[in-house]
Amino acid sequence: MLNQLTISELAARLGRREVSAREATQACLDQIQRVDGKIHAFISHDAADALAQADAADKLLSNGGRGASRPLLGIPVAVKDVLAVKNQPLNCGSKILGKFISPYDATAIEKLKAAGAIVFGRLNMDEFAMGSSTENSAFGVTRNPWDITRIPGGSSGGSAAAVAADECIASLGTDTGGSIRQPAALCGCVGLKPTYGRISRYGLVAFASSLDQIGPFTKDVRDAATLLGVMSGHDLRDSTSVPQPVPDYAAALTGDIKGLKLGLPKEYMIGGLDPEVKAAVDAAVKQLEKLGAEIVEISLPHTDYAVATYYIIATAEASANLARFDGIRYGARVDGNDPIELYSKTRGAGFGPEVKRRIILGTYVLSSGYYDAYYLRAQKVRTLIRNDFLKAFEKVDAIVTPTSPTAAFKIGEKSDDPLQMYLSDIFTISCNLAGICGVSVPCGFTKNPKLPLGLQLLGKPFGEETMLRVAHAYEQSTSWHQAKAAL
Ligand code: GLN
């Protein structure tokens, strides 16, 4: 079925004119119709608009318009509800934005469209990307395609579930502390968080600006490389995007990793790690060795402080970023007798409990008297964490870890215990604090029930080529990425 194809498979068929973009898009829409009642990956989608884009793509295809500048011509890509797509709703999984329609495209979206993609749908997420399970959405929970009694991970749970359920060919998500890699692991797809500054954040509604990055969810590593190449690059509208040349990421996927040094952080094989996760990662490490990589034990000594550091910095930045949703500049207004009452009624009614918890925490750590004790200290620890990685990367080309300490947990299992929920990001958070890149690739399944597991590879700042080379070589030597959930 066309909706099950990868970008490269579908692009080849479209290029040979064996199939049309309309047929491929219709196949995705039919799959949504068939399974999304169970999964609820999409908050909404506009089928007519998707088909109109497909028809435009078909016209270009028949005029020989694919070419090198349009590697995504006719490929349906769905989008997390935190990225601005012109004339589409933008809710960030929250009630507070009401009926807001985006007046412009995010830079990453603009680039996808310029490359010919059919950009459609609003994918469910934890409100303002705060969460690890997609249970914190004002639009209901998303379910894991491998077991609908379980969470798909978060915060980009809709993006992961939609790709795993073949409701689109690929999708976009965002990653502040693991929100691409963790749901990718839990749903059995590939999820890539690029180096901070690699992709412009213009048009991404900010959660924690020094940590947020946009990235792809795909069915294989090659597709992730393709989307990364399309979306990367300097943007005058985001001063944190870096003017580094964009390499040909697909060309880096040589399959040859002989002689590469891969670091195994001794601090990551910890107590809370599920035995089946550990076994799968151990087997993956053996496989990498078989492919010719050299495994080196490394130390990231400040790992223990990562979760605490993250929850100070991320909440501090969130409390500042979310101040704009006040019912005057942004937000569905609830009137009051004076501005203060208007603000508090608007924010009280619009934000869900997790967002409120984070705003209160963030405001506290920034308040005078506590700023030095919490925020400033967290910034210092952040530097130590980054230095741990830079030091490790003097010895190794990439780092191997589990993506998540457990497979997908049950819906409701951790929702009353924020601390337990926060611990599900223990292996992904440091990467954002350090500003480096990371990718999760499927590396096996638990036995009973059968749930996907992810292997995380971490790369140097702007070291996506080597990181993806390792991920690709591993993936191609296994068949985990080809397994499909029974739906
Ligand atoms: N789960 C983490 C959090 O709740 C990370 C979220 C994200 O990466 N957006 O903050």
Short mmCIF file of C-alpha atoms and ligand atoms in Angstrom, two decimals:
data_model
loop_
_atom_site.label_atom_id
_atom_site.label_comp_id
_atom_site.label_asym_id
_atom_site.label_seq_id
_atom_site.Cartn_x
_atom_site.Cartn_y
_atom_site.Cartn_z
CA MET A 1 0.00 0.00 0.00
CA LEU A 2 1.28 3.44 -0.95
CA ASN A 3 0.90 4.90 2.54
CA GLN A 4 3.35 2.30 3.87
CA LEU A 5 6.20 3.41 1.62
CA THR A 6 9.24 5.38 2.66
CA ILE A 7 10.01 8.76 1.09
CA SER A 8 12.66 7.22 -1.17
CA GLU A 9 10.40 4.38 -2.30
CA LEU A 10 7.45 6.66 -3.02
CA ALA A 11 9.64 9.30 -4.71
CA ALA A 12 11.03 6.61 -7.05
CA ARG A 13 7.55 5.43 -7.98
CA LEU A 14 6.29 8.98 -8.46
CA GLY A 15 9.35 9.74 -10.56
CA ARG A 16 8.61 6.79 -12.84
CA ARG A 17 4.98 7.97 -12.99
CA GLU A 18 3.80 4.55 -11.82
CA VAL A 19 1.65 6.22 -9.22
CA SER A 20 0.34 9.73 -8.71
CA ALA A 21 0.69 12.05 -5.74
CA ARG A 22 -3.10 12.03 -5.54
CA GLU A 23 -3.14 8.24 -5.13
CA ALA A 24 -0.44 8.39 -2.45
CA THR A 25 -2.23 11.17 -0.59
CA GLN A 26 -5.56 9.36 -0.88
CA ALA A 27 -3.94 6.22 0.56
CA CYS A 28 -2.83 8.23 3.62
CA LEU A 29 -6.29 9.80 3.97
CA ASP A 30 -7.93 6.36 3.71
CA GLN A 31 -5.63 5.02 6.41
CA ILE A 32 -6.52 7.97 8.66
CA GLN A 33 -10.18 7.20 8.03
CA ARG A 34 -9.60 3.54 8.86
CA VAL A 35 -7.40 3.76 11.98
CA ASP A 36 -7.31 7.25 13.44
CA GLY A 37 -10.53 6.71 15.40
CA LYS A 38 -8.46 4.23 17.45
CA ILE A 39 -5.09 6.06 17.45
CA HIS A 40 -6.08 9.73 17.46
CA ALA A 41 -2.74 10.90 16.09
CA PHE A 42 -4.42 13.81 14.28
CA ILE A 43 -6.21 16.71 15.95
CA SER A 44 -7.52 17.68 12.53
CA HIS A 45 -6.73 17.42 8.86
CA ASP A 46 -8.07 19.04 5.73
CA ALA A 47 -8.46 16.28 3.14
CA ALA A 48 -9.55 18.61 0.34
CA ASP A 49 -6.53 20.84 0.82
CA ALA A 50 -4.17 17.83 0.89
CA LEU A 51 -5.66 16.54 -2.37
CA ALA A 52 -5.41 19.97 -3.98
CA GLN A 53 -1.70 20.06 -3.08
CA ALA A 54 -1.37 16.55 -4.51
CA ASP A 55 -2.95 17.63 -7.80
CA ALA A 56 -0.53 20.55 -8.03
CA ALA A 57 2.34 18.13 -7.40
CA ASP A 58 1.04 15.79 -10.11
CA LYS A 59 1.03 18.69 -12.60
CA LEU A 60 4.65 19.43 -11.79
CA LEU A 61 5.52 15.74 -12.00
CA SER A 62 4.06 15.45 -15.46
CA ASN A 63 6.12 18.45 -16.52
CA GLY A 64 9.24 16.68 -15.29
CA GLY A 65 9.37 18.99 -12.28
CA ARG A 66 10.89 16.73 -9.66
CA GLY A 67 14.55 17.42 -10.25
CA ALA A 68 17.15 17.88 -7.55
CA SER A 69 15.49 20.97 -6.10
CA ARG A 70 12.26 19.13 -5.31
CA PRO A 71 13.25 15.89 -3.58
CA LEU A 72 9.88 15.75 -1.79
CA LEU A 73 7.59 16.39 -4.73
CA GLY A 74 4.29 14.63 -4.02
CA ILE A 75 5.28 13.24 -0.59
CA PRO A 76 2.62 13.66 2.16
CA VAL A 77 4.19 14.96 5.38
CA ALA A 78 2.11 15.65 8.51
CA VAL A 79 2.97 18.28 11.13
CA LYS A 80 2.98 18.60 14.92
CA ASP A 81 0.47 21.17 16.15
CA VAL A 82 3.22 23.51 17.38
CA LEU A 83 4.52 24.53 13.93
CA ALA A 84 2.96 27.34 11.93
CA VAL A 85 1.48 26.32 8.58
CA LYS A 86 -0.18 29.14 6.68
CA ASN A 87 -4.00 29.10 6.85
CA GLN A 88 -4.02 26.06 9.14
CA PRO A 89 -5.11 25.93 12.80
CA LEU A 90 -2.27 26.26 15.33
CA ASN A 91 -3.19 25.16 18.84
CA CYS A 92 -0.06 23.61 20.42
CA GLY A 93 -2.30 20.94 21.94
CA SER A 94 -3.89 23.67 24.07
CA LYS A 95 -7.27 25.30 24.50
CA ILE A 96 -5.72 28.71 25.00
CA LEU A 97 -5.23 29.55 21.33
CA GLY A 98 -8.94 29.10 20.60
CA LYS A 99 -9.62 29.28 16.89
CA PHE A 100 -6.22 30.72 15.96
CA ILE A 101 -5.26 30.25 12.30
CA SER A 102 -1.61 30.74 11.38
CA PRO A 103 -1.03 33.67 9.01
CA TYR A 104 2.36 32.38 7.84
CA ASP A 105 4.59 29.33 7.33
CA ALA A 106 7.41 28.36 9.68
CA THR A 107 10.76 28.36 7.83
CA ALA A 108 10.98 24.56 8.06
CA ILE A 109 7.50 24.33 6.51
CA GLU A 110 8.38 26.84 3.80
CA LYS A 111 11.38 24.66 2.91
CA LEU A 112 9.30 21.47 2.85
CA LYS A 113 6.79 23.13 0.54
CA ALA A 114 9.54 24.48 -1.71
CA ALA A 115 10.90 20.91 -1.95
CA GLY A 116 7.45 19.82 -3.16
CA ALA A 117 6.02 18.14 -0.04
CA ILE A 118 2.29 17.89 0.58
CA VAL A 119 2.12 19.44 4.04
CA PHE A 120 -1.04 18.39 5.82
CA GLY A 121 -2.71 17.70 9.15
CA ARG A 122 -2.28 18.84 12.73
CA LEU A 123 -0.71 16.14 14.89
CA ASN A 124 -1.57 15.74 18.55
CA MET A 125 0.94 16.60 21.26
CA ASP A 126 1.31 17.34 24.94
CA GLU A 127 0.17 20.90 25.57
CA PHE A 128 2.98 23.27 24.54
CA ALA A 129 5.22 20.20 24.18
CA MET A 130 5.31 19.64 27.94
CA GLY A 131 5.14 15.93 28.61
CA SER A 132 6.34 12.46 27.68
CA SER A 133 3.08 10.68 26.91
CA THR A 134 0.72 12.91 24.87
CA GLU A 135 -1.74 12.63 27.75
CA ASN A 136 -1.42 16.39 28.43
CA SER A 137 -3.32 17.45 25.32
CA ALA A 138 -6.51 19.48 25.36
CA PHE A 139 -7.60 17.34 22.41
CA GLY A 140 -7.52 13.92 24.11
CA VAL A 141 -4.83 11.24 24.33
CA THR A 142 -3.06 9.62 21.40
CA ARG A 143 -2.69 5.84 21.55
CA ASN A 144 0.30 3.70 20.64
CA PRO A 145 -0.36 1.82 17.37
CA TRP A 146 1.36 -1.28 18.80
CA ASP A 147 -1.00 -1.42 21.79
CA ILE A 148 -3.81 1.09 22.07
CA THR A 149 -3.97 0.76 25.86
CA ARG A 150 -0.52 2.41 25.95
CA ILE A 151 0.90 5.87 25.40
CA PRO A 152 2.83 6.69 22.21
CA GLY A 153 5.42 8.73 24.12
CA GLY A 154 5.55 12.48 23.96
CA SER A 155 5.42 15.27 23.52
CA SER A 156 5.33 14.54 19.76
CA GLY A 157 3.17 11.43 20.29
CA GLY A 158 0.88 12.23 17.35
CA SER A 159 3.86 12.58 15.00
CA ALA A 160 5.30 9.20 16.03
CA ALA A 161 1.97 7.36 16.02
CA ALA A 162 0.98 8.76 12.59
CA VAL A 163 4.21 7.48 11.01
CA ALA A 164 4.03 4.13 12.82
CA ALA A 165 0.40 3.68 11.73
CA ASP A 166 1.25 4.67 8.12
CA GLU A 167 -1.16 7.60 8.20
CA CYS A 168 1.50 9.69 6.45
CA ILE A 169 4.86 9.03 4.83
CA ALA A 170 6.80 11.13 7.35
CA SER A 171 6.07 13.79 9.94
CA LEU A 172 7.62 16.67 11.84
CA GLY A 173 7.99 17.00 15.56
CA THR A 174 9.98 19.06 18.02
CA ASP A 175 12.45 18.01 20.68
CA THR A 176 13.24 20.06 23.80
CA GLY A 177 14.24 17.20 26.08
CA GLY A 178 13.49 14.10 24.03
CA SER A 179 10.12 14.74 22.43
CA ILE A 180 11.18 13.38 19.05
CA ARG A 181 13.48 10.53 20.07
CA GLN A 182 11.42 9.09 22.94
CA PRO A 183 8.09 8.76 21.02
CA ALA A 184 10.00 7.46 17.97
CA ALA A 185 11.48 4.74 20.19
CA LEU A 186 8.13 3.87 21.76
CA CYS A 187 6.31 3.69 18.41
CA GLY A 188 9.08 1.96 16.42
CA CYS A 189 10.11 4.66 13.98
CA VAL A 190 13.16 6.82 13.36
CA GLY A 191 13.26 10.18 15.14
CA LEU A 192 16.01 12.77 14.69
CA LYS A 193 16.86 15.77 16.84
CA PRO A 194 19.34 17.94 14.95
CA THR A 195 22.11 20.00 16.53
CA TYR A 196 20.83 23.21 18.14
CA GLY A 197 20.92 25.85 15.40
CA ARG A 198 20.81 23.41 12.48
CA ILE A 199 17.15 24.08 11.59
CA SER A 200 15.51 27.48 11.97
CA ARG A 201 12.97 27.71 14.79
CA TYR A 202 11.11 30.57 13.11
CA GLY A 203 7.42 29.66 13.21
CA LEU A 204 7.86 27.10 15.99
CA VAL A 205 5.90 28.19 19.07
CA ALA A 206 8.63 28.35 21.72
CA PHE A 207 8.63 26.15 24.82
CA ALA A 208 12.27 26.51 25.95
CA SER A 209 14.11 28.53 23.33
CA SER A 210 17.64 27.40 24.19
CA LEU A 211 16.64 23.72 23.89
CA ASP A 212 13.93 23.46 21.20
CA GLN A 213 14.73 21.95 17.81
CA ILE A 214 12.51 20.79 14.95
CA GLY A 215 13.15 17.35 13.47
CA PRO A 216 11.69 14.52 11.38
CA PHE A 217 9.93 11.23 12.14
CA THR A 218 10.45 8.71 9.36
CA LYS A 219 10.27 5.00 8.51
CA ASP A 220 14.01 4.72 7.93
CA VAL A 221 17.27 6.61 8.43
CA ARG A 222 17.65 7.59 4.78
CA ASP A 223 14.34 9.48 4.92
CA ALA A 224 15.49 11.28 8.08
CA ALA A 225 18.64 12.35 6.23
CA THR A 226 16.53 13.61 3.32
CA LEU A 227 14.24 15.70 5.51
CA LEU A 228 17.16 17.04 7.53
CA GLY A 229 18.86 18.19 4.34
CA VAL A 230 15.71 19.96 3.15
CA MET A 231 15.00 21.77 6.44
CA SER A 232 18.53 22.73 7.53
CA GLY A 233 20.29 26.02 7.02
CA HIS A 234 20.78 29.54 8.23
CA ASP A 235 17.72 31.79 8.50
CA LEU A 236 17.86 35.52 9.09
CA ARG A 237 14.58 35.22 11.00
CA ASP A 238 16.12 32.98 13.68
CA SER A 239 19.33 34.43 15.06
CA THR A 240 20.16 31.10 16.74
CA SER A 241 20.25 29.27 13.41
CA VAL A 242 23.87 28.71 12.45
CA PRO A 243 25.40 29.70 9.09
CA GLN A 244 27.02 26.31 8.53
CA PRO A 245 26.89 24.77 5.06
CA VAL A 246 24.32 21.98 4.66
CA PRO A 247 26.03 18.75 3.63
CA ASP A 248 24.48 16.06 1.46
CA TYR A 249 23.34 13.92 4.37
CA ALA A 250 22.18 11.03 2.17
CA ALA A 251 25.68 10.79 0.69
CA ALA A 252 27.01 10.12 4.20
CA LEU A 253 25.02 6.86 4.39
CA THR A 254 27.77 4.65 3.02
CA GLY A 255 27.00 1.60 5.13
CA ASP A 256 30.64 1.53 6.18
CA ILE A 257 31.39 2.18 9.86
CA LYS A 258 34.64 0.22 10.09
CA GLY A 259 37.06 1.79 12.50
CA LEU A 260 34.57 4.31 13.91
CA LYS A 261 34.79 4.67 17.67
CA LEU A 262 31.50 4.50 19.55
CA GLY A 263 31.26 5.53 23.20
CA LEU A 264 29.18 3.64 25.73
CA PRO A 265 28.56 5.91 28.74
CA LYS A 266 28.97 3.89 31.91
CA GLU A 267 26.51 6.16 33.74
CA TYR A 268 23.65 5.14 31.45
CA MET A 269 23.32 1.46 32.30
CA ILE A 270 21.47 2.35 35.49
CA GLY A 271 19.10 0.73 37.97
CA GLY A 272 15.78 1.88 36.49
CA LEU A 273 16.67 0.46 33.10
CA ASP A 274 14.22 -2.25 32.06
CA PRO A 275 16.02 -5.61 31.55
CA GLU A 276 14.52 -6.04 28.08
CA VAL A 277 15.73 -2.57 27.07
CA LYS A 278 19.18 -3.41 28.38
CA ALA A 279 19.26 -6.71 26.49
CA ALA A 280 18.20 -5.02 23.24
CA VAL A 281 20.85 -2.29 23.59
CA ASP A 282 23.54 -4.85 24.47
CA ALA A 283 22.64 -6.81 21.34
CA ALA A 284 22.71 -3.61 19.23
CA VAL A 285 26.17 -2.79 20.56
CA LYS A 286 27.34 -6.28 19.58
CA GLN A 287 25.88 -5.75 16.13
CA LEU A 288 27.73 -2.43 15.77
CA GLU A 289 30.94 -4.20 16.74
CA LYS A 290 30.25 -6.86 14.13
CA LEU A 291 29.95 -4.08 11.56
CA GLY A 292 33.46 -2.99 12.44
CA ALA A 293 32.92 -0.22 14.98
CA GLU A 294 35.12 -0.08 18.02
CA ILE A 295 33.23 0.23 21.32
CA VAL A 296 34.87 2.39 23.97
CA GLU A 297 33.61 2.92 27.51
CA ILE A 298 33.23 6.63 28.25
CA SER A 299 32.17 8.66 31.24
CA LEU A 300 29.65 11.49 31.35
CA PRO A 301 30.11 12.30 35.03
CA HIS A 302 27.40 14.95 35.37
CA THR A 303 24.61 12.72 34.02
CA ASP A 304 22.89 12.53 37.42
CA TYR A 305 22.19 16.26 37.36
CA ALA A 306 20.66 16.39 33.87
CA VAL A 307 16.98 15.94 34.78
CA ALA A 308 17.10 18.49 37.59
CA THR A 309 19.03 20.98 35.45
CA TYR A 310 16.61 20.56 32.59
CA TYR A 311 13.53 21.10 34.74
CA ILE A 312 14.95 24.38 36.02
CA ILE A 313 16.09 25.77 32.67
CA ALA A 314 13.15 24.50 30.61
CA THR A 315 10.53 25.76 33.07
CA ALA A 316 12.29 29.12 33.45
CA GLU A 317 12.29 29.67 29.71
CA ALA A 318 8.72 28.36 29.40
CA SER A 319 7.44 30.79 32.03
CA ALA A 320 8.87 33.67 30.00
CA ASN A 321 7.79 32.33 26.60
CA LEU A 322 4.24 31.59 27.69
CA ALA A 323 3.71 35.09 29.13
CA ARG A 324 2.46 36.16 25.69
CA PHE A 325 -0.67 34.03 26.05
CA ASP A 326 -2.47 36.62 28.14
CA GLY A 327 -5.74 37.17 26.26
CA ILE A 328 -4.47 40.46 24.84
CA ARG A 329 -1.50 39.66 22.64
CA TYR A 330 -2.41 36.00 22.14
CA GLY A 331 -5.00 33.66 23.54
CA ALA A 332 -8.75 33.22 23.66
CA ARG A 333 -9.74 36.03 26.04
CA VAL A 334 -11.88 35.53 29.11
CA ASP A 335 -12.99 39.03 30.15
CA GLY A 336 -12.38 40.48 33.58
CA ASN A 337 -13.03 43.79 35.37
CA ASP A 338 -9.39 44.84 35.11
CA PRO A 339 -6.30 43.63 33.24
CA ILE A 340 -5.08 41.43 36.09
CA GLU A 341 -8.41 39.67 36.35
CA LEU A 342 -8.51 39.28 32.56
CA TYR A 343 -5.02 37.73 32.52
CA SER A 344 -5.72 35.33 35.32
CA LYS A 345 -9.12 34.26 34.01
CA THR A 346 -7.73 33.76 30.49
CA ARG A 347 -4.70 31.80 31.67
CA GLY A 348 -6.67 29.93 34.33
CA ALA A 349 -9.19 28.71 31.77
CA GLY A 350 -6.79 28.24 28.85
CA PHE A 351 -3.83 26.32 30.27
CA GLY A 352 -3.95 22.72 31.50
CA PRO A 353 -2.46 21.51 34.81
CA GLU A 354 1.02 20.51 33.53
CA VAL A 355 1.54 23.86 31.80
CA LYS A 356 0.46 25.68 34.96
CA ARG A 357 2.84 23.56 37.06
CA ARG A 358 5.73 24.47 34.74
CA ILE A 359 4.90 28.19 34.68
CA ILE A 360 4.77 28.27 38.48
CA LEU A 361 8.06 26.33 38.77
CA GLY A 362 9.74 28.50 36.16
CA THR A 363 8.56 31.74 37.72
CA TYR A 364 9.83 30.54 41.08
CA VAL A 365 13.35 29.67 39.89
CA LEU A 366 13.62 33.07 38.17
CA SER A 367 12.31 35.10 41.11
CA SER A 368 14.68 37.37 42.96
CA GLY A 369 16.35 35.57 45.84
CA TYR A 370 16.09 32.21 44.05
CA TYR A 371 17.59 33.15 40.69
CA ASP A 372 21.19 32.58 41.83
CA ALA A 373 20.39 29.45 43.80
CA TYR A 374 18.48 27.71 41.00
CA TYR A 375 18.60 29.27 37.56
CA LEU A 376 22.19 30.49 37.57
CA ARG A 377 23.42 27.26 39.11
CA ALA A 378 21.52 25.21 36.57
CA GLN A 379 23.21 27.19 33.80
CA LYS A 380 26.59 26.35 35.29
CA VAL A 381 25.74 22.66 35.52
CA ARG A 382 24.54 22.83 31.94
CA THR A 383 28.04 23.92 30.91
CA LEU A 384 29.52 21.00 32.84
CA ILE A 385 27.18 18.61 31.02
CA ARG A 386 28.14 20.08 27.65
CA ASN A 387 31.82 19.80 28.55
CA ASP A 388 31.35 16.12 29.46
CA PHE A 389 30.15 15.50 25.92
CA LEU A 390 32.82 17.61 24.23
CA LYS A 391 35.45 15.73 26.17
CA ALA A 392 33.95 12.37 25.25
CA PHE A 393 33.83 13.39 21.59
CA GLU A 394 37.59 13.93 21.63
CA LYS A 395 37.81 10.14 21.95
CA VAL A 396 34.76 8.83 20.09
CA ASP A 397 32.86 9.57 16.87
CA ALA A 398 29.39 8.96 18.32
CA ILE A 399 27.76 7.76 21.54
CA VAL A 400 25.36 4.80 21.94
CA THR A 401 22.64 4.64 24.61
CA PRO A 402 19.09 3.40 25.12
CA THR A 403 16.55 6.03 24.02
CA SER A 404 14.09 5.40 26.85
CA PRO A 405 14.49 3.40 30.08
CA THR A 406 11.28 1.44 29.39
CA ALA A 407 8.95 0.52 26.53
CA ALA A 408 5.59 2.32 26.20
CA PHE A 409 3.72 2.41 29.50
CA LYS A 410 -0.02 2.19 30.07
CA ILE A 411 -2.24 5.21 29.60
CA GLY A 412 -2.77 6.73 33.05
CA GLU A 413 0.12 4.83 34.64
CA LYS A 414 2.28 7.87 35.35
CA SER A 415 -0.12 10.77 34.96
CA ASP A 416 -0.50 11.33 38.71
CA ASP A 417 3.24 11.28 39.32
CA PRO A 418 5.04 14.06 37.44
CA LEU A 419 8.43 13.01 38.79
CA GLN A 420 8.10 9.47 37.39
CA MET A 421 7.03 11.00 34.10
CA TYR A 422 10.05 13.33 34.09
CA LEU A 423 12.35 10.34 34.56
CA SER A 424 11.30 8.84 31.23
CA ASP A 425 13.53 11.50 29.61
CA ILE A 426 16.63 10.53 31.53
CA PHE A 427 18.60 9.44 28.43
CA THR A 428 17.40 12.11 26.03
CA ILE A 429 17.60 15.34 28.03
CA SER A 430 21.40 15.76 28.19
CA CYS A 431 21.59 15.98 24.40
CA ASN A 432 19.42 19.12 24.41
CA LEU A 433 21.30 20.66 27.32
CA ALA A 434 24.57 20.07 25.45
CA GLY A 435 23.13 21.28 22.12
CA ILE A 436 24.36 18.19 20.27
CA CYS A 437 22.43 15.94 17.84
CA GLY A 438 20.66 12.64 18.53
CA VAL A 439 18.66 10.02 16.70
CA SER A 440 16.56 7.05 17.79
CA VAL A 441 16.35 3.94 15.61
CA PRO A 442 14.31 0.77 16.22
CA CYS A 443 16.41 -1.92 17.96
CA GLY A 444 14.00 -4.64 18.96
CA PHE A 445 10.82 -5.47 20.85
CA THR A 446 9.72 -6.52 24.28
CA LYS A 447 8.26 -10.04 24.33
CA ASN A 448 4.87 -9.86 25.94
CA PRO A 449 3.29 -7.58 24.93
CA LYS A 450 5.29 -6.87 21.77
CA LEU A 451 6.38 -3.24 22.05
CA PRO A 452 9.09 -1.42 20.07
CA LEU A 453 12.40 -0.35 21.62
CA GLY A 454 14.81 2.36 20.48
CA LEU A 455 18.57 2.74 20.28
CA GLN A 456 19.85 6.28 20.66
CA LEU A 457 22.94 7.56 18.87
CA LEU A 458 24.37 10.92 19.87
CA GLY A 459 26.64 12.92 17.60
CA LYS A 460 29.01 15.87 17.84
CA PRO A 461 27.68 19.39 17.29
CA PHE A 462 26.94 19.44 13.53
CA GLY A 463 28.08 15.82 13.41
CA GLU A 464 24.82 14.53 11.89
CA GLU A 465 26.61 12.88 8.97
CA THR A 466 28.64 10.47 11.10
CA MET A 467 25.77 9.87 13.51
CA LEU A 468 23.39 9.05 10.66
CA ARG A 469 26.01 6.86 8.99
CA VAL A 470 26.14 4.71 12.12
CA ALA A 471 22.35 4.69 12.52
CA HIS A 472 21.89 3.70 8.88
CA ALA A 473 24.52 0.93 8.92
CA TYR A 474 22.92 -0.52 12.04
CA GLU A 475 19.39 -0.24 10.66
CA GLN A 476 20.29 -1.86 7.34
CA SER A 477 21.91 -4.80 9.10
CA THR A 478 18.70 -5.52 11.06
CA SER A 479 15.02 -5.75 10.15
CA TRP A 480 13.46 -4.03 13.17
CA HIS A 481 12.45 -0.96 11.16
CA GLN A 482 10.41 -3.08 8.75
CA ALA A 483 8.01 -4.45 11.37
CA LYS A 484 4.49 -3.03 11.24
CA ALA A 485 1.89 -2.75 13.98
CA ALA A 486 -1.22 -4.85 13.33
CA LEU A 487 -4.04 -2.35 12.92
N1 GLN B 1 9.28 15.26 28.20
C1 GLN B 1 10.07 16.45 28.34
C2 GLN B 1 9.26 17.53 28.99
O1 GLN B 1 8.20 17.21 29.42
C3 GLN B 1 10.57 16.88 27.00
C4 GLN B 1 9.54 17.55 26.19
C5 GLN B 1 10.02 17.97 24.86
O2 GLN B 1 11.09 17.55 24.40
N2 GLN B 1 9.28 18.88 24.27
O3 GLN B 1 9.62 18.64 29.09
#
